[in-house]
């Protein structure tokens, strides 16, 4: 069968690049056979699968609400309650973002997606990756975007789920389970060139370095990897960069378009596997 699956990685505002990549593939007539996503990639995957392809519409519905919540958390009034806030398991509530997701997806469910869809989350208590294939879309996206410490975890069938990046930043394996030929899209910032200035920065850099190593191991399983490689680091919540990252996504996809088109062509072993009644191998 002609086409590819896409595994869309997390990265906050850099996730807008995923929509640019998907737009280029759509214009080139390359069938998208499946989508997986983690964190911002989960939002992009779900939005595209259910026909929400305008990044500015998504910004209005979701990210503007997220920014408003973060600004509220950083207001003078909130800072005056800093010590109280640090005793809580999270700093910001979900109310605004949840309302935006409900408005975007309504009562749609993952299993109703026109394109096979898998969203990556993580179990907060075990660190285990949890791939969501059934249930309300808005709630699954919420779980995949729940940055630990910043937003509250999402209860899901007896588990506490948080940001999918904790388990697998670019969910290649989830995409492979849906379709054998996978393009992974990594929208990470480049590694920092300078060491930490504070103890907090050191702790954050150590966690990011660990996730980066796990990400690179997962990317080895993809058939092709697109990297955003921004000219300069783009802050996770710098939503003014939407036009830039959307354009970068398009540029990176066009630069590798011939390779993606070649990957999308059916292979003899795919037909052989179908003839034998087995799923095609990669």
mmCIF file of C-alpha atoms in Angstrom:
data_model
loop_
_atom_site.group_PDB
_atom_site.id
_atom_site.type_symbol
_atom_site.label_atom_id
_atom_site.label_comp_id
_atom_site.label_asym_id
_atom_site.label_seq_id
_atom_site.Cartn_x
_atom_site.Cartn_y
_atom_site.Cartn_z
ATOM 1 C CA UNK A 1 0.000 0.000 0.000
ATOM 2 C CA UNK A 2 1.376 3.393 -0.951
ATOM 3 C CA UNK A 3 1.987 5.955 1.786
ATOM 4 C CA UNK A 4 3.775 6.588 5.059
ATOM 5 C CA UNK A 5 3.087 6.902 8.763
ATOM 6 C CA UNK A 6 4.355 9.925 10.652
ATOM 7 C CA UNK A 7 5.682 9.983 14.216
ATOM 8 C CA UNK A 8 5.434 13.557 15.509
ATOM 9 C CA UNK A 9 7.632 14.577 18.426
ATOM 10 C CA UNK A 10 7.040 16.973 21.294
ATOM 11 C CA UNK A 11 8.447 20.476 21.489
ATOM 12 C CA UNK A 12 5.839 23.032 22.555
ATOM 13 C CA UNK A 13 5.436 25.801 20.002
ATOM 14 C CA UNK A 14 7.860 23.982 17.696
ATOM 15 C CA UNK A 15 5.058 21.464 17.176
ATOM 16 C CA UNK A 16 3.514 23.877 14.679
ATOM 17 C CA UNK A 17 6.211 22.603 12.291
ATOM 18 C CA UNK A 18 4.380 19.267 12.098
ATOM 19 C CA UNK A 19 1.454 20.936 10.369
ATOM 20 C CA UNK A 20 3.858 22.450 7.841
ATOM 21 C CA UNK A 21 5.335 19.014 7.115
ATOM 22 C CA UNK A 22 1.893 17.447 6.727
ATOM 23 C CA UNK A 23 0.775 20.250 4.413
ATOM 24 C CA UNK A 24 3.710 19.614 2.061
ATOM 25 C CA UNK A 25 3.023 15.864 1.969
ATOM 26 C CA UNK A 26 -0.656 16.497 1.295
ATOM 27 C CA UNK A 27 0.175 18.841 -1.587
ATOM 28 C CA UNK A 28 2.572 16.226 -3.003
ATOM 29 C CA UNK A 29 -0.178 13.584 -2.942
ATOM 30 C CA UNK A 30 1.575 11.321 -0.427
ATOM 31 C CA UNK A 31 -1.024 9.334 1.541
ATOM 32 C CA UNK A 32 -0.745 9.595 5.327
ATOM 33 C CA UNK A 33 -1.619 6.073 6.479
ATOM 34 C CA UNK A 34 -1.187 6.623 10.225
ATOM 35 C CA UNK A 35 -0.167 9.244 12.759
ATOM 36 C CA UNK A 36 1.405 9.012 16.185
ATOM 37 C CA UNK A 37 2.290 11.956 18.365
ATOM 38 C CA UNK A 38 3.705 12.962 21.724
ATOM 39 C CA UNK A 39 2.889 16.195 23.587
ATOM 40 C CA UNK A 40 2.690 18.991 20.970
ATOM 41 C CA UNK A 41 3.022 16.237 18.376
ATOM 42 C CA UNK A 42 -0.073 14.568 19.826
ATOM 43 C CA UNK A 43 -2.055 17.768 19.353
ATOM 44 C CA UNK A 44 -0.779 18.140 15.778
ATOM 45 C CA UNK A 45 -1.527 14.490 14.942
ATOM 46 C CA UNK A 46 -5.047 14.608 16.366
ATOM 47 C CA UNK A 47 -5.805 17.991 14.808
ATOM 48 C CA UNK A 48 -4.699 16.859 11.352
ATOM 49 C CA UNK A 49 -6.508 13.530 11.588
ATOM 50 C CA UNK A 50 -9.785 15.285 12.408
ATOM 51 C CA UNK A 51 -9.411 17.934 9.727
ATOM 52 C CA UNK A 52 -8.050 20.884 11.740
ATOM 53 C CA UNK A 53 -5.137 21.889 9.515
ATOM 54 C CA UNK A 54 -4.865 25.634 10.141
ATOM 55 C CA UNK A 55 -2.091 26.314 12.700
ATOM 56 C CA UNK A 56 -3.514 29.739 13.531
ATOM 57 C CA UNK A 57 -6.884 28.208 14.380
ATOM 58 C CA UNK A 58 -5.167 25.756 16.725
ATOM 59 C CA UNK A 59 -3.171 28.561 18.308
ATOM 60 C CA UNK A 60 -6.374 30.449 18.999
ATOM 61 C CA UNK A 61 -8.140 27.398 20.403
ATOM 62 C CA UNK A 62 -5.354 25.851 22.459
ATOM 63 C CA UNK A 63 -2.016 27.565 22.751
ATOM 64 C CA UNK A 64 -3.379 31.028 23.496
ATOM 65 C CA UNK A 65 -5.246 29.463 26.409
ATOM 66 C CA UNK A 66 -2.065 27.735 27.545
ATOM 67 C CA UNK A 67 -0.125 30.985 27.427
ATOM 68 C CA UNK A 68 -2.866 32.770 29.354
ATOM 69 C CA UNK A 69 -2.675 30.088 32.039
ATOM 70 C CA UNK A 70 1.105 30.402 32.231
ATOM 71 C CA UNK A 71 0.902 34.196 32.460
ATOM 72 C CA UNK A 72 -1.567 33.829 35.282
ATOM 73 C CA UNK A 73 0.853 31.530 37.078
ATOM 74 C CA UNK A 74 3.602 34.125 36.630
ATOM 75 C CA UNK A 75 1.582 37.163 37.666
ATOM 76 C CA UNK A 76 2.515 39.220 40.706
ATOM 77 C CA UNK A 77 -0.452 37.878 42.585
ATOM 78 C CA UNK A 78 0.583 34.312 41.846
ATOM 79 C CA UNK A 79 4.195 35.027 42.775
ATOM 80 C CA UNK A 80 2.996 36.306 46.128
ATOM 81 C CA UNK A 81 1.624 32.803 46.712
ATOM 82 C CA UNK A 82 4.783 31.085 45.459
ATOM 83 C CA UNK A 83 5.555 29.132 48.577
ATOM 84 C CA UNK A 84 1.998 27.830 48.759
ATOM 85 C CA UNK A 85 2.080 26.887 45.081
ATOM 86 C CA UNK A 86 5.298 24.902 45.504
ATOM 87 C CA UNK A 87 3.547 22.665 47.994
ATOM 88 C CA UNK A 88 1.082 21.613 45.295
ATOM 89 C CA UNK A 89 1.802 18.892 42.719
ATOM 90 C CA UNK A 90 1.293 21.380 39.861
ATOM 91 C CA UNK A 91 1.481 25.126 39.246
ATOM 92 C CA UNK A 92 -1.207 25.658 36.593
ATOM 93 C CA UNK A 93 -4.703 24.220 36.180
ATOM 94 C CA UNK A 94 -6.124 22.721 32.979
ATOM 95 C CA UNK A 95 -9.328 24.739 32.788
ATOM 96 C CA UNK A 96 -8.443 27.011 29.867
ATOM 97 C CA UNK A 97 -6.624 24.375 27.805
ATOM 98 C CA UNK A 98 -9.320 21.776 28.434
ATOM 99 C CA UNK A 99 -11.988 24.190 27.223
ATOM 100 C CA UNK A 100 -10.019 24.837 24.037
ATOM 101 C CA UNK A 101 -9.526 21.131 23.349
ATOM 102 C CA UNK A 102 -13.204 20.388 23.940
ATOM 103 C CA UNK A 103 -14.141 23.163 21.539
ATOM 104 C CA UNK A 104 -11.747 21.807 18.907
ATOM 105 C CA UNK A 105 -12.567 18.095 19.125
ATOM 106 C CA UNK A 106 -16.017 17.974 20.695
ATOM 107 C CA UNK A 107 -17.024 14.410 21.565
ATOM 108 C CA UNK A 108 -14.790 12.757 18.941
ATOM 109 C CA UNK A 109 -12.994 9.586 20.001
ATOM 110 C CA UNK A 110 -9.582 8.272 18.974
ATOM 111 C CA UNK A 111 -11.035 5.089 17.525
ATOM 112 C CA UNK A 112 -13.223 7.197 15.206
ATOM 113 C CA UNK A 113 -10.262 8.926 13.576
ATOM 114 C CA UNK A 114 -10.309 8.877 9.738
ATOM 115 C CA UNK A 115 -6.556 8.180 9.953
ATOM 116 C CA UNK A 116 -5.282 5.516 12.404
ATOM 117 C CA UNK A 117 -4.098 7.521 15.393
ATOM 118 C CA UNK A 118 -1.920 6.741 18.433
ATOM 119 C CA UNK A 119 -1.073 9.305 21.102
ATOM 120 C CA UNK A 120 1.878 8.816 23.446
ATOM 121 C CA UNK A 121 1.621 9.545 27.167
ATOM 122 C CA UNK A 122 3.611 8.305 30.163
ATOM 123 C CA UNK A 123 2.700 6.784 33.514
ATOM 124 C CA UNK A 124 3.826 9.307 36.135
ATOM 125 C CA UNK A 125 4.504 6.652 38.776
ATOM 126 C CA UNK A 126 6.385 4.091 36.663
ATOM 127 C CA UNK A 127 7.733 6.097 33.712
ATOM 128 C CA UNK A 128 6.224 3.516 31.373
ATOM 129 C CA UNK A 129 5.045 4.692 27.981
ATOM 130 C CA UNK A 130 1.276 4.482 27.451
ATOM 131 C CA UNK A 131 -0.050 4.530 23.889
ATOM 132 C CA UNK A 132 -3.636 5.764 23.693
ATOM 133 C CA UNK A 133 -5.780 4.383 20.841
ATOM 134 C CA UNK A 134 -9.269 4.655 22.330
ATOM 135 C CA UNK A 135 -11.161 7.273 24.290
ATOM 136 C CA UNK A 136 -12.053 10.972 24.004
ATOM 137 C CA UNK A 137 -9.606 12.823 21.774
ATOM 138 C CA UNK A 138 -9.531 15.959 23.913
ATOM 139 C CA UNK A 139 -8.652 13.989 27.036
ATOM 140 C CA UNK A 140 -5.963 11.913 25.306
ATOM 141 C CA UNK A 141 -4.285 15.069 23.967
ATOM 142 C CA UNK A 142 -4.517 16.615 27.433
ATOM 143 C CA UNK A 143 -2.747 13.582 28.936
ATOM 144 C CA UNK A 144 -0.012 13.644 26.308
ATOM 145 C CA UNK A 145 0.639 17.368 26.962
ATOM 146 C CA UNK A 146 0.646 17.251 30.796
ATOM 147 C CA UNK A 147 4.125 18.580 31.595
ATOM 148 C CA UNK A 148 4.959 17.219 35.082
ATOM 149 C CA UNK A 149 5.020 19.896 37.760
ATOM 150 C CA UNK A 150 3.497 22.506 35.488
ATOM 151 C CA UNK A 151 0.123 20.905 34.726
ATOM 152 C CA UNK A 152 -1.741 18.239 36.735
ATOM 153 C CA UNK A 153 -1.573 14.619 35.552
ATOM 154 C CA UNK A 154 -4.621 13.160 33.830
ATOM 155 C CA UNK A 155 -6.367 10.174 35.378
ATOM 156 C CA UNK A 156 -6.865 7.422 32.799
ATOM 157 C CA UNK A 157 -8.094 3.934 33.684
ATOM 158 C CA UNK A 158 -6.467 3.930 37.105
ATOM 159 C CA UNK A 159 -3.229 5.547 35.971
ATOM 160 C CA UNK A 160 -1.851 9.056 36.293
ATOM 161 C CA UNK A 161 -0.684 10.103 32.841
ATOM 162 C CA UNK A 162 1.719 12.902 31.975
ATOM 163 C CA UNK A 163 3.561 14.347 28.988
ATOM 164 C CA UNK A 164 4.470 11.672 26.441
ATOM 165 C CA UNK A 165 7.975 13.111 26.129
ATOM 166 C CA UNK A 166 8.797 11.522 29.493
ATOM 167 C CA UNK A 167 8.629 8.084 27.838
ATOM 168 C CA UNK A 168 9.289 8.648 24.118
ATOM 169 C CA UNK A 169 9.703 12.114 22.653
ATOM 170 C CA UNK A 170 9.180 10.928 19.061
ATOM 171 C CA UNK A 171 6.838 7.887 19.227
ATOM 172 C CA UNK A 172 8.286 5.837 16.377
ATOM 173 C CA UNK A 173 7.246 2.464 17.793
ATOM 174 C CA UNK A 174 3.628 3.567 18.122
ATOM 175 C CA UNK A 175 3.654 4.600 14.447
ATOM 176 C CA UNK A 176 5.331 1.328 13.370
ATOM 177 C CA UNK A 177 2.540 -0.618 15.039
ATOM 178 C CA UNK A 178 0.078 1.095 12.688
ATOM 179 C CA UNK A 179 2.014 1.155 9.388
ATOM 180 C CA UNK A 180 5.442 -0.212 8.474
ATOM 181 C CA UNK A 181 7.063 2.808 6.778
ATOM 182 C CA UNK A 182 7.631 5.655 9.217
ATOM 183 C CA UNK A 183 8.831 9.227 8.843
ATOM 184 C CA UNK A 184 9.840 10.614 12.238
ATOM 185 C CA UNK A 185 9.652 14.377 12.732
ATOM 186 C CA UNK A 186 11.892 15.676 15.521
ATOM 187 C CA UNK A 187 11.245 19.298 16.476
ATOM 188 C CA UNK A 188 13.733 19.442 19.347
ATOM 189 C CA UNK A 189 15.997 22.379 19.930
ATOM 190 C CA UNK A 190 19.716 21.732 19.319
ATOM 191 C CA UNK A 191 21.694 20.705 22.432
ATOM 192 C CA UNK A 192 22.865 23.673 24.527
ATOM 193 C CA UNK A 193 26.392 24.908 23.915
ATOM 194 C CA UNK A 194 26.938 26.268 27.419
ATOM 195 C CA UNK A 195 26.841 24.673 30.843
ATOM 196 C CA UNK A 196 24.344 25.469 33.599
ATOM 197 C CA UNK A 197 24.424 28.735 35.532
ATOM 198 C CA UNK A 198 22.311 27.526 38.459
ATOM 199 C CA UNK A 199 21.536 24.299 40.293
ATOM 200 C CA UNK A 200 18.035 24.293 38.783
ATOM 201 C CA UNK A 201 19.444 24.626 35.268
ATOM 202 C CA UNK A 202 21.808 21.726 35.978
ATOM 203 C CA UNK A 203 18.922 19.489 37.037
ATOM 204 C CA UNK A 204 16.840 20.474 33.997
ATOM 205 C CA UNK A 205 19.763 19.940 31.599
ATOM 206 C CA UNK A 206 20.440 16.501 33.067
ATOM 207 C CA UNK A 207 16.836 15.448 32.524
ATOM 208 C CA UNK A 208 16.834 16.811 28.989
ATOM 209 C CA UNK A 209 20.107 15.026 28.187
ATOM 210 C CA UNK A 210 18.617 11.717 29.329
ATOM 211 C CA UNK A 211 15.502 12.219 27.190
ATOM 212 C CA UNK A 212 17.680 13.214 24.229
ATOM 213 C CA UNK A 213 19.613 9.938 24.466
ATOM 214 C CA UNK A 214 16.402 7.885 24.618
ATOM 215 C CA UNK A 215 15.004 9.874 21.688
ATOM 216 C CA UNK A 216 18.008 9.141 19.491
ATOM 217 C CA UNK A 217 17.688 5.426 20.220
ATOM 218 C CA UNK A 218 14.023 5.482 19.188
ATOM 219 C CA UNK A 219 14.766 7.438 16.013
ATOM 220 C CA UNK A 220 17.008 4.613 14.795
ATOM 221 C CA UNK A 221 13.827 2.601 14.184
ATOM 222 C CA UNK A 222 12.386 5.183 11.792
ATOM 223 C CA UNK A 223 12.844 4.806 8.033
ATOM 224 C CA UNK A 224 13.505 8.522 7.627
ATOM 225 C CA UNK A 225 14.040 11.318 10.147
ATOM 226 C CA UNK A 226 13.159 14.973 9.556
ATOM 227 C CA UNK A 227 14.745 17.381 12.030
ATOM 228 C CA UNK A 228 13.556 20.941 12.530
ATOM 229 C CA UNK A 229 17.094 22.249 13.241
ATOM 230 C CA UNK A 230 16.021 25.857 13.948
ATOM 231 C CA UNK A 231 18.721 28.459 13.280
ATOM 232 C CA UNK A 232 18.537 29.423 16.959
ATOM 233 C CA UNK A 233 16.820 27.772 19.943
ATOM 234 C CA UNK A 234 13.076 28.451 20.081
ATOM 235 C CA UNK A 235 11.524 28.613 23.522
ATOM 236 C CA UNK A 236 8.824 26.049 24.215
ATOM 237 C CA UNK A 237 6.172 28.715 24.896
ATOM 238 C CA UNK A 238 7.270 31.439 22.462
ATOM 239 C CA UNK A 239 4.069 31.400 20.427
ATOM 240 C CA UNK A 240 5.081 34.429 18.410
ATOM 241 C CA UNK A 241 7.338 32.016 16.520
ATOM 242 C CA UNK A 242 4.337 30.191 14.961
ATOM 243 C CA UNK A 243 4.908 31.521 11.406
ATOM 244 C CA UNK A 244 8.619 30.705 11.620
ATOM 245 C CA UNK A 245 8.274 27.110 12.774
ATOM 246 C CA UNK A 246 5.405 26.412 10.357
ATOM 247 C CA UNK A 247 7.588 27.657 7.503
ATOM 248 C CA UNK A 248 10.583 25.657 8.751
ATOM 249 C CA UNK A 249 8.442 22.513 8.779
ATOM 250 C CA UNK A 250 7.484 23.103 5.157
ATOM 251 C CA UNK A 251 11.084 23.796 4.148
ATOM 252 C CA UNK A 252 12.431 20.666 5.849
ATOM 253 C CA UNK A 253 9.755 18.506 4.221
ATOM 254 C CA UNK A 254 10.368 19.940 0.745
ATOM 255 C CA UNK A 255 14.107 19.373 1.106
ATOM 256 C CA UNK A 256 13.501 15.639 1.712
ATOM 257 C CA UNK A 257 10.425 15.247 -0.470
ATOM 258 C CA UNK A 258 12.002 12.934 -3.052
ATOM 259 C CA UNK A 259 13.172 10.605 -0.277
ATOM 260 C CA UNK A 260 9.713 10.577 1.286
ATOM 261 C CA UNK A 261 8.102 9.877 -2.096
ATOM 262 C CA UNK A 262 10.472 6.954 -2.614
ATOM 263 C CA UNK A 263 9.692 5.617 0.857
ATOM 264 C CA UNK A 264 5.957 5.910 0.201
ATOM 265 C CA UNK A 265 6.057 3.564 -2.799
ATOM 266 C CA UNK A 266 4.834 0.019 -2.162
ATOM 267 C CA UNK A 267 7.539 -2.629 -1.918
ATOM 268 C CA UNK A 268 7.512 -6.185 -3.169
ATOM 269 C CA UNK A 269 7.768 -7.561 0.350
ATOM 270 C CA UNK A 270 4.618 -5.600 1.257
ATOM 271 C CA UNK A 271 2.694 -7.435 -1.456
ATOM 272 C CA UNK A 272 4.293 -10.729 -0.419
ATOM 273 C CA UNK A 273 3.286 -10.210 3.195
ATOM 274 C CA UNK A 274 -0.300 -9.394 2.167
ATOM 275 C CA UNK A 275 -0.440 -12.474 -0.064
ATOM 276 C CA UNK A 276 0.685 -14.669 2.834
ATOM 277 C CA UNK A 277 -1.868 -13.072 5.111
ATOM 278 C CA UNK A 278 0.741 -11.455 7.319
ATOM 279 C CA UNK A 279 1.349 -7.756 8.040
ATOM 280 C CA UNK A 280 4.141 -6.291 5.882
ATOM 281 C CA UNK A 281 7.596 -6.236 7.423
ATOM 282 C CA UNK A 282 9.889 -3.235 7.404
#
